[in-house]
mmCIF file of C-alpha atoms in Angstrom:
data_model
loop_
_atom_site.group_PDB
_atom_site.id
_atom_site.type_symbol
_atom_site.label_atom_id
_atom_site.label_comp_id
_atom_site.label_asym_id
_atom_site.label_seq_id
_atom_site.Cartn_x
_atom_site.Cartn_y
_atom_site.Cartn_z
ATOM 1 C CA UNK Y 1 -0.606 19.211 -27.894
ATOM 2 C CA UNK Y 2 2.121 20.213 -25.337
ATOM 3 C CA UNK Y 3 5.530 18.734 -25.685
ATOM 4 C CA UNK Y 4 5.726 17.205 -22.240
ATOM 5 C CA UNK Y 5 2.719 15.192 -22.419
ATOM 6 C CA UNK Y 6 3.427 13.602 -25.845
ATOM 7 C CA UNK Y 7 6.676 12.315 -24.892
ATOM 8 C CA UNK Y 8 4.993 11.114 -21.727
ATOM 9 C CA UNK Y 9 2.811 8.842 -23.863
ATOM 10 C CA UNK Y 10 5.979 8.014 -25.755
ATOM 11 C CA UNK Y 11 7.785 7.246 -22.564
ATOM 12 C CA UNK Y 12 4.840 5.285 -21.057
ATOM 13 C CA UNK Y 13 5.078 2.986 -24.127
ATOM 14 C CA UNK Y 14 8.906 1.950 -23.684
ATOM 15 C CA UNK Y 15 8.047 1.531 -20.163
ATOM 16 C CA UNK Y 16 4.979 -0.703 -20.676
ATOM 17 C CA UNK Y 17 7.171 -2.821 -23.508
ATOM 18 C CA UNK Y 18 9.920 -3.242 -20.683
ATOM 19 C CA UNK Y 19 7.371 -4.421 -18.149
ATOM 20 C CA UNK Y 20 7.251 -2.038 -15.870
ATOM 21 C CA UNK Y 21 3.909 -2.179 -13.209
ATOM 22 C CA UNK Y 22 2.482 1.346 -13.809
ATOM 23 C CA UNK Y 23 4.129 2.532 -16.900
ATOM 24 C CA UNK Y 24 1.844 5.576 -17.504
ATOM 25 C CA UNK Y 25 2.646 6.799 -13.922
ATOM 26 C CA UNK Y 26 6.149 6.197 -13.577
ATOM 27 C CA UNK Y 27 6.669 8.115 -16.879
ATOM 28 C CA UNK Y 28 4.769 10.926 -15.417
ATOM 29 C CA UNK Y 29 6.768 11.058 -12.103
ATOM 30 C CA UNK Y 30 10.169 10.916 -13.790
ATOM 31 C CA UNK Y 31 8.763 13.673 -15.971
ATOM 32 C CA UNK Y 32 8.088 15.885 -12.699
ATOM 33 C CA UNK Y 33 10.986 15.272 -11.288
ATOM 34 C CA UNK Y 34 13.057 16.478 -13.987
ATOM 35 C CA UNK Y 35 11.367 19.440 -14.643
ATOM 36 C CA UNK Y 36 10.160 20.115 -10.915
ATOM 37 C CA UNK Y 37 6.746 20.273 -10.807
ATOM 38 C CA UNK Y 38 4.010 17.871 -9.477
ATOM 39 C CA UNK Y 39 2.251 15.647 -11.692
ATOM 40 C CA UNK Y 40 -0.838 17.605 -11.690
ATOM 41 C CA UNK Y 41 1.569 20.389 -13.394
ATOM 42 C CA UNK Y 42 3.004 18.615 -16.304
ATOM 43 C CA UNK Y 43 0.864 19.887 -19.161
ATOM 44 C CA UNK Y 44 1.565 23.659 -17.446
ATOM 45 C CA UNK Y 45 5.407 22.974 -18.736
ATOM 46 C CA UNK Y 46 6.127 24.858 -22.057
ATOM 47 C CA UNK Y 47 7.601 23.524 -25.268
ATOM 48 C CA UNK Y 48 10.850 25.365 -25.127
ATOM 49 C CA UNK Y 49 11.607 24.212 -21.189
ATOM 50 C CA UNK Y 50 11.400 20.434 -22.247
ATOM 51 C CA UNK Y 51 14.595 18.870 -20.622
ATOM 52 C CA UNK Y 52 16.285 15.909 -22.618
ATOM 53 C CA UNK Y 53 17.507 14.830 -19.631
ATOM 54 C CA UNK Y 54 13.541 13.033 -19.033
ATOM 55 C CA UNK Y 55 14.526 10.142 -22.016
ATOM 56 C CA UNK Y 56 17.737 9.628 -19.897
ATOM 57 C CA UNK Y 57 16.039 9.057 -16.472
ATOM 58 C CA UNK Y 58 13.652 6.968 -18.447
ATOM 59 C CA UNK Y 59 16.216 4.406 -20.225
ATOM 60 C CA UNK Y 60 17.298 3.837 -16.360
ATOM 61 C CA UNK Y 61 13.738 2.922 -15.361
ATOM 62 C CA UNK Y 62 13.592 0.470 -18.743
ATOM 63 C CA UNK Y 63 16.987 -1.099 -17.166
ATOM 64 C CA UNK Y 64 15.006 -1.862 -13.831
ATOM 65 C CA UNK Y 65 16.617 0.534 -11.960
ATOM 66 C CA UNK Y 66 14.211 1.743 -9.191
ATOM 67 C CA UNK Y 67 11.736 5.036 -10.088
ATOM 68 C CA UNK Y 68 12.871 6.534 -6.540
ATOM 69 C CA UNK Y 69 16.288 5.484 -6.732
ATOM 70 C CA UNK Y 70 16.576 7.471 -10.005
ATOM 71 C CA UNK Y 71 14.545 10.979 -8.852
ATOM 72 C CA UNK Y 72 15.961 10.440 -5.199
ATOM 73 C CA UNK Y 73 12.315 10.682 -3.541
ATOM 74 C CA UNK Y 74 9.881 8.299 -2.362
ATOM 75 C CA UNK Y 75 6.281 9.495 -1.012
ATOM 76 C CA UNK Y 76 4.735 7.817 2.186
ATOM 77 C CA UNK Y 77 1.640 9.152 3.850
ATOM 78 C CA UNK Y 78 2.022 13.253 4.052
ATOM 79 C CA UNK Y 79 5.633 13.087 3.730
ATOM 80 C CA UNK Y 80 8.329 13.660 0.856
ATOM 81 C CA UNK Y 81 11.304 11.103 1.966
ATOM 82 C CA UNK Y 82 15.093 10.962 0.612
ATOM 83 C CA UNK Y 83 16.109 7.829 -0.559
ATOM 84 C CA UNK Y 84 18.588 5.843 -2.892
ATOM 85 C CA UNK Y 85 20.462 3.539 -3.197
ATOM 86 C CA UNK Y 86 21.695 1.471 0.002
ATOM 87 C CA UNK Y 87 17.834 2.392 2.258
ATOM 88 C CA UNK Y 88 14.792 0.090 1.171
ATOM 89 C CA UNK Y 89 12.276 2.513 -0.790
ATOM 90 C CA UNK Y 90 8.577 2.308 1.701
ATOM 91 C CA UNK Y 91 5.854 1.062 0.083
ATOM 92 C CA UNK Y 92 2.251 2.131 0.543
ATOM 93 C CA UNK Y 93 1.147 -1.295 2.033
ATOM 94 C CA UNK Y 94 3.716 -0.104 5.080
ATOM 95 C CA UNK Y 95 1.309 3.270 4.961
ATOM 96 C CA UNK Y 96 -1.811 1.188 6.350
ATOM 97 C CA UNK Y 97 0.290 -0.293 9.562
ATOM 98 C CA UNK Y 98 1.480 3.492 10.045
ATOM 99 C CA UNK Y 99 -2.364 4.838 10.046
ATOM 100 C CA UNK Y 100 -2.969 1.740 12.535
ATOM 101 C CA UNK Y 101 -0.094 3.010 15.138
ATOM 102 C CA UNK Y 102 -1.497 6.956 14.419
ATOM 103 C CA UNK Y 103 -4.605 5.702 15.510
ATOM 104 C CA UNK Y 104 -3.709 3.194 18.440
ATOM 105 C CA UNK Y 105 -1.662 6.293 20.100
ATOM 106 C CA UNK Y 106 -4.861 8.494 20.097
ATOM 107 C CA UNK Y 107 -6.724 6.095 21.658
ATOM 108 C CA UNK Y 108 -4.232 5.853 24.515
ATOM 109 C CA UNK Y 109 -4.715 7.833 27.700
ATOM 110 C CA UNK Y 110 -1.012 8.999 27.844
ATOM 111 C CA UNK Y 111 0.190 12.331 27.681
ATOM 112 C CA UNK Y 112 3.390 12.052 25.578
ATOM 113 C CA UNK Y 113 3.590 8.341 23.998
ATOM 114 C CA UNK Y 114 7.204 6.878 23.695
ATOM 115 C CA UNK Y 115 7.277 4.901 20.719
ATOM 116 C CA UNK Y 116 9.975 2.733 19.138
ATOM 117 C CA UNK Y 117 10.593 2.111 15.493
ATOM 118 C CA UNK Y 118 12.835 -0.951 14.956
ATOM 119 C CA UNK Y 119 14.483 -0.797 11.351
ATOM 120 C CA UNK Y 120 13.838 2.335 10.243
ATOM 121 C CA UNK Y 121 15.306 2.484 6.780
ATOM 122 C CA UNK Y 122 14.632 5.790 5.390
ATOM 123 C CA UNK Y 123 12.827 6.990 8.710
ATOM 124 C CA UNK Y 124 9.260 6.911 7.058
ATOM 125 C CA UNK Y 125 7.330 5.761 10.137
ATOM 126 C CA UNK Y 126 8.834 7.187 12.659
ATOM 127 C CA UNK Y 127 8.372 10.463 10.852
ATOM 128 C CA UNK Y 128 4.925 9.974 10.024
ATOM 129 C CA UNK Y 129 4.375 9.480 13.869
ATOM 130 C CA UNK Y 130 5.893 12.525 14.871
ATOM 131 C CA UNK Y 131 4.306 14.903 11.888
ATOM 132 C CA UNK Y 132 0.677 13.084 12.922
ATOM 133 C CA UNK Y 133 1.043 12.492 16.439
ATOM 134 C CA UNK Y 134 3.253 15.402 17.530
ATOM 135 C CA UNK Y 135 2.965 14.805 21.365
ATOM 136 C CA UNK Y 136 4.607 11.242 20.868
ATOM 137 C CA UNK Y 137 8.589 11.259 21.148
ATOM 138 C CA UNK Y 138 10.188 8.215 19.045
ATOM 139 C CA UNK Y 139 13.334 6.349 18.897
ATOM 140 C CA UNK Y 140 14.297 5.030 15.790
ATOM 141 C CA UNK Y 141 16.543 2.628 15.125
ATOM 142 C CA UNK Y 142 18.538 1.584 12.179
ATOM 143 C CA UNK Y 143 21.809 -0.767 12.325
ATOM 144 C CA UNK Y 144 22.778 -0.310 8.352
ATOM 145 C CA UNK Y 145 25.582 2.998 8.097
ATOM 146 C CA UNK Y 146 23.967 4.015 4.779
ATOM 147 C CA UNK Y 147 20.159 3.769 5.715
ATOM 148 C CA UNK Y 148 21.270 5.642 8.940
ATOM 149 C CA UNK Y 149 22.390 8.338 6.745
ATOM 150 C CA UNK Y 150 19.320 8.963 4.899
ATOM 151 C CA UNK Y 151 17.242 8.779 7.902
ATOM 152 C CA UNK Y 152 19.512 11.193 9.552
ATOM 153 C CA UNK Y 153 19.016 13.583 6.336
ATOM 154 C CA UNK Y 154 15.256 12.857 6.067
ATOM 155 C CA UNK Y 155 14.785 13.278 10.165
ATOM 156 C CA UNK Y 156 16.977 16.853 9.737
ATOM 157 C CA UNK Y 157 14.383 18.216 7.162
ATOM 158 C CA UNK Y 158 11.188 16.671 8.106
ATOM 159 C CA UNK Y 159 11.478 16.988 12.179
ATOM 160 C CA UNK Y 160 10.756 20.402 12.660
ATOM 161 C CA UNK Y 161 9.634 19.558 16.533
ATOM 162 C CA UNK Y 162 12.675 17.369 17.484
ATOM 163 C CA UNK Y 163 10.414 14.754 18.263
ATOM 164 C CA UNK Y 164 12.567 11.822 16.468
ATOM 165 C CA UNK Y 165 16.061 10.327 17.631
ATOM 166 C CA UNK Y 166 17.880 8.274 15.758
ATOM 167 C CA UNK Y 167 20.211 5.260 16.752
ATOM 168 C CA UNK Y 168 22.734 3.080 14.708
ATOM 169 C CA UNK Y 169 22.436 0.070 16.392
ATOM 170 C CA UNK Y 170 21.044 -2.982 16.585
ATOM 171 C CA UNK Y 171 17.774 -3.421 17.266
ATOM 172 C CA UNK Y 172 17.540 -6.888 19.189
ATOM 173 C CA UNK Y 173 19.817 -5.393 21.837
ATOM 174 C CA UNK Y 174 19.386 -1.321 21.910
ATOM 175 C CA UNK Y 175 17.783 1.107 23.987
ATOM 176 C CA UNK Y 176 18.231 -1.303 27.105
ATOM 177 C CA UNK Y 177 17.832 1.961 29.050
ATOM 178 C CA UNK Y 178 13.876 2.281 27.551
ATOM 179 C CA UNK Y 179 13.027 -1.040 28.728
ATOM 180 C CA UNK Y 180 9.401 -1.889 30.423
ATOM 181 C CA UNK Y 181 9.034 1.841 29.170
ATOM 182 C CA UNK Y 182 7.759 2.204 25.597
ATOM 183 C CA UNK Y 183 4.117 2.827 24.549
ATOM 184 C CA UNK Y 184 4.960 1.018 21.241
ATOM 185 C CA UNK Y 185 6.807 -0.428 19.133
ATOM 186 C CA UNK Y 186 6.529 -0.660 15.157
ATOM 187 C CA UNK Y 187 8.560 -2.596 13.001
ATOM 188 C CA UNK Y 188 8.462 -3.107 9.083
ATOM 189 C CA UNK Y 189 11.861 -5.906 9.412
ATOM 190 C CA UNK Y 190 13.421 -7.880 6.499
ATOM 191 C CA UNK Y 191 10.966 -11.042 6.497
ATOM 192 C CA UNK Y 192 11.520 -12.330 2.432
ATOM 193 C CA UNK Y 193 12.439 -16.067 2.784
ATOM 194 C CA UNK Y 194 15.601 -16.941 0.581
ATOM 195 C CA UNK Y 195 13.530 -19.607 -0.995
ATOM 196 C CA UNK Y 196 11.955 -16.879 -2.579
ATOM 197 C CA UNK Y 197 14.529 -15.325 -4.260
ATOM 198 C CA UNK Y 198 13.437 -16.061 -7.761
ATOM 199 C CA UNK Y 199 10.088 -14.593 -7.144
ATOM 200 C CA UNK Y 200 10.962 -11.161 -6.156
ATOM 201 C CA UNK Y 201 10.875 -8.593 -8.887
ATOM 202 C CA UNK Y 202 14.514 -7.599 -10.356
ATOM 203 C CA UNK Y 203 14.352 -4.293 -9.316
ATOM 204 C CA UNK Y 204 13.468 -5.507 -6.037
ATOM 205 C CA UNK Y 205 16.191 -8.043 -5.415
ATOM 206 C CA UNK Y 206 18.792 -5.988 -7.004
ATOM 207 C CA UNK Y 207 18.733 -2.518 -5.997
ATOM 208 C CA UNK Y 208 16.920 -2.395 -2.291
ATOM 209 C CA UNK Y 209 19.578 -3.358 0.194
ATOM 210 C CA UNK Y 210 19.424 -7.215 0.848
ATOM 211 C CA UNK Y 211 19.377 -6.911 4.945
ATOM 212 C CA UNK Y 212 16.056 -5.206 4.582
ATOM 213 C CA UNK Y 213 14.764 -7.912 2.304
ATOM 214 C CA UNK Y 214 16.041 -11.590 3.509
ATOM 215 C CA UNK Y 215 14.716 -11.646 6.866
ATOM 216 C CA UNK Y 216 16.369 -15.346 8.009
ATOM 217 C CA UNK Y 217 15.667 -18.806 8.748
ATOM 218 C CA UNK Y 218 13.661 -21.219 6.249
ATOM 219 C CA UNK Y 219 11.050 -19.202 6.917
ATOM 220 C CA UNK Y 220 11.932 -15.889 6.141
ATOM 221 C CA UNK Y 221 10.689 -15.040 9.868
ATOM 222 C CA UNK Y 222 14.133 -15.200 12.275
ATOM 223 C CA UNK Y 223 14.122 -10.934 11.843
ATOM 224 C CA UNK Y 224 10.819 -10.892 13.488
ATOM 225 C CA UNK Y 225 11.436 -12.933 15.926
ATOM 226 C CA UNK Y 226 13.893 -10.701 17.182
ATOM 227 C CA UNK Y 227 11.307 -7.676 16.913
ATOM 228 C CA UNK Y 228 9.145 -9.961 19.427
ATOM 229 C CA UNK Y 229 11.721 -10.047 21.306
ATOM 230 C CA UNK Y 230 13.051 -6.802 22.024
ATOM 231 C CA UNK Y 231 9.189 -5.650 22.169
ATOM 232 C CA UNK Y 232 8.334 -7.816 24.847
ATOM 233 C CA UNK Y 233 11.512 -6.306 26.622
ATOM 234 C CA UNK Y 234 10.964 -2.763 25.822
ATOM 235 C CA UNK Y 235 7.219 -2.124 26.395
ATOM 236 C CA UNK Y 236 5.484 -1.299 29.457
ATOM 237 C CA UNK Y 237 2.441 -3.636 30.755
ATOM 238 C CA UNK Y 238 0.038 -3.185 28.415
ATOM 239 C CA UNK Y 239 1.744 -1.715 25.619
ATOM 240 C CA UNK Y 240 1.549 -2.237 21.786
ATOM 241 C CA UNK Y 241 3.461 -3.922 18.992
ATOM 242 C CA UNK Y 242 2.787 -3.973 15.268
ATOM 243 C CA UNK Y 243 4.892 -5.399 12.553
ATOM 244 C CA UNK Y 244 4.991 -6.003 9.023
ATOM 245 C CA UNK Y 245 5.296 -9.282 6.975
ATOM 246 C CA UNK Y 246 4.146 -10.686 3.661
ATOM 247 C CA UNK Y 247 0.466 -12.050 2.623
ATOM 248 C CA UNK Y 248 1.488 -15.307 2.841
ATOM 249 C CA UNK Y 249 3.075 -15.695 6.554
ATOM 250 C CA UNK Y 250 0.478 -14.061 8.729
ATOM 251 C CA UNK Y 251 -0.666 -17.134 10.395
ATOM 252 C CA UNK Y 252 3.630 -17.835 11.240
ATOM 253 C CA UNK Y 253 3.805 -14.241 12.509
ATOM 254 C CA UNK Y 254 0.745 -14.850 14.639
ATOM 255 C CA UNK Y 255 1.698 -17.677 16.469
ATOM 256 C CA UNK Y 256 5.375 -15.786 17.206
ATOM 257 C CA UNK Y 257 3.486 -13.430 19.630
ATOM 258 C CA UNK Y 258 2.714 -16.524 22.334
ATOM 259 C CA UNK Y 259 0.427 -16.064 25.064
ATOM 260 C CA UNK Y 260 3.072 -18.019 27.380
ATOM 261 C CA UNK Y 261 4.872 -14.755 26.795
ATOM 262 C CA UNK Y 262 2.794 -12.867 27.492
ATOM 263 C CA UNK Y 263 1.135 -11.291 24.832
ATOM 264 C CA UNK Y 264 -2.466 -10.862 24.002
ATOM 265 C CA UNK Y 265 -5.227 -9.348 22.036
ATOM 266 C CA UNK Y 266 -2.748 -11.130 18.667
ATOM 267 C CA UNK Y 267 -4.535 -10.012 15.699
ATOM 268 C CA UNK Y 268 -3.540 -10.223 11.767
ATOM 269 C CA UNK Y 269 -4.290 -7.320 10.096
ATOM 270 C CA UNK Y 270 -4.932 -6.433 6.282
ATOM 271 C CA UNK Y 271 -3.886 -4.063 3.529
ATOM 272 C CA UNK Y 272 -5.615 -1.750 1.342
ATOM 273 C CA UNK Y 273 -5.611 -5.006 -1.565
ATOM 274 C CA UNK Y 274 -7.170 -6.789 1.877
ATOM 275 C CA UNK Y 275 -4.052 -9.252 2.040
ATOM 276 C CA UNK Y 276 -2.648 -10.290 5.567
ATOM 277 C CA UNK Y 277 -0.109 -7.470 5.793
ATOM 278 C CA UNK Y 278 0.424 -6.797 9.575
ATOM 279 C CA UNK Y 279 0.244 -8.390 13.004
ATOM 280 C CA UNK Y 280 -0.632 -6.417 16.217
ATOM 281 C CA UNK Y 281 -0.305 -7.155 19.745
ATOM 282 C CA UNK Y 282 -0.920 -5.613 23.793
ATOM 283 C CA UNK Y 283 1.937 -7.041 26.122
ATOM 284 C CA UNK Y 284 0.781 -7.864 29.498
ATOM 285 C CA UNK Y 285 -2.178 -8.809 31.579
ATOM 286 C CA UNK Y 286 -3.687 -5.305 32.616
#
């Protein structure tokens, strides 16, 4: 049997005995990304090219320390995305709220969409718009110096067209000079009530930055409030919003995005584990 894939299995056990969620494949992508191949490649890796450093990256995982924080990549939709430590790490329940913009902005009848990502972390959605939707231009904006700096990495490698900008700011009060002109506006904010704290897995709570996690309030919900916010000031009449929150505060989010101000068509939307993951909403009568 090739070399590799036994000390896979071997690895896959520690993992599984240190409690890790998916074991087998974390073991297999810390194996790629030492010896740098895909995961589909492994068992193509000859016995003499096994690297030792593999049982290193894998007593790091055992300690909780996050799989892409320790091989410096994270996957979301069709791209390959920097990350580490000081950017939250997108998950693939973020990927569903992403295919939901893609396909809102095809179904629009304008010719280059402006779109608006508020928080962007690593840059993952606002990339994924401009890859799949390469008319659309988008601002994205990220107030944390480090995250800025792997978006700005991520954005140089990925944005071939030039379609993404990127602004440190904050995003309650910037891009005053796009307002009642956006298309839409995405937003995966912090939105993790402190009461929570104890809940959230270890190698959550301790290595993802806590402004993208806590999101404020007793509710966990003041971070989206300011998303409603700034989206009601920077879209045009009838323009879109969509952002993230937890499978437990849909109904909250819901009732953020008033009719009194304006906002209609309010709709909770779900995952791929068909959980309340995202909230969408058209601003303006028309």
């Amino acid at each position: 049997m090739n070399l590799l894939l036994d000390e896979i299995a071997r690895a896959t056990a520690r993992l599984a005995d240190a409690g890790a969620a998916s074991p087998r494949a974390d073991a297999e992508e810390l194996a790629a990304a030492v010896h740098r191949v895909n995961r589909s490649e492994l068992h193509s890796v000859p016995d003499n090219a096994f690297d030792a450093l593999f049982w290193e990256y894998v007593a790091r995982r055992e300690a909780g320390e996050p799989l892409q924080h320790i091989t410096g990549r994270a996957f979301f939709r069709y791209l390959e995305l920097k990350v580490g430590p000081g950017v939250f790490v997108p998950r693939p329940e973020t990927e569903v709220m992403a295919g939901w913009v893609l396909e809102t902005l095809r179904d629009m009848d304008v010719r280059d969409p402006l779109v608006v990502d508020l928080g962007t972390g690593s840059g993952a959605i606002a990339l994924s718009v401009a890859l799949e939707a390469p008319r659309a231009r988008v601002h994205a904006v990220e107030k944390d110096p480090t995250a800025f700096v792997h978006a700005t990495r991520n954005v140089e490698e990925l944005d071939e067209r030039g379609r993404v900008r990127l602004h440190l700011d904050d995003f309650a009060t910037a891009l005053t000079e796009l307002n009642g002109t956006v298309d839409l506006v995405v937003s995966n904010p912090p939105y993790i009530p402190m009461s929570e704290w104890e809940y959230v897995p270890r190698d959550v709570r301790d290595h993802d930055p806590a402004d993208a996690l806590w999101g404020g309030g007793d509710d966990g919900l003041d971070a989206i409030r300011r998303v409603e916010s700034a989206a009601r000031r920077l879209l045009r009449p009838g323009g879109h919003v969509a952002v993230e929150h937890s499978d437990l505060q849909g109904n909250g989010v819901y009732w953020i995005f008033a009719e009194e101000n304006g906002w209609r068509d309010v709709r909770n939307r779900r995952d791929l584990t068909n959980r309340d993951r995202f909230v969408t909403a058209r601003y303006g009568t028309d």
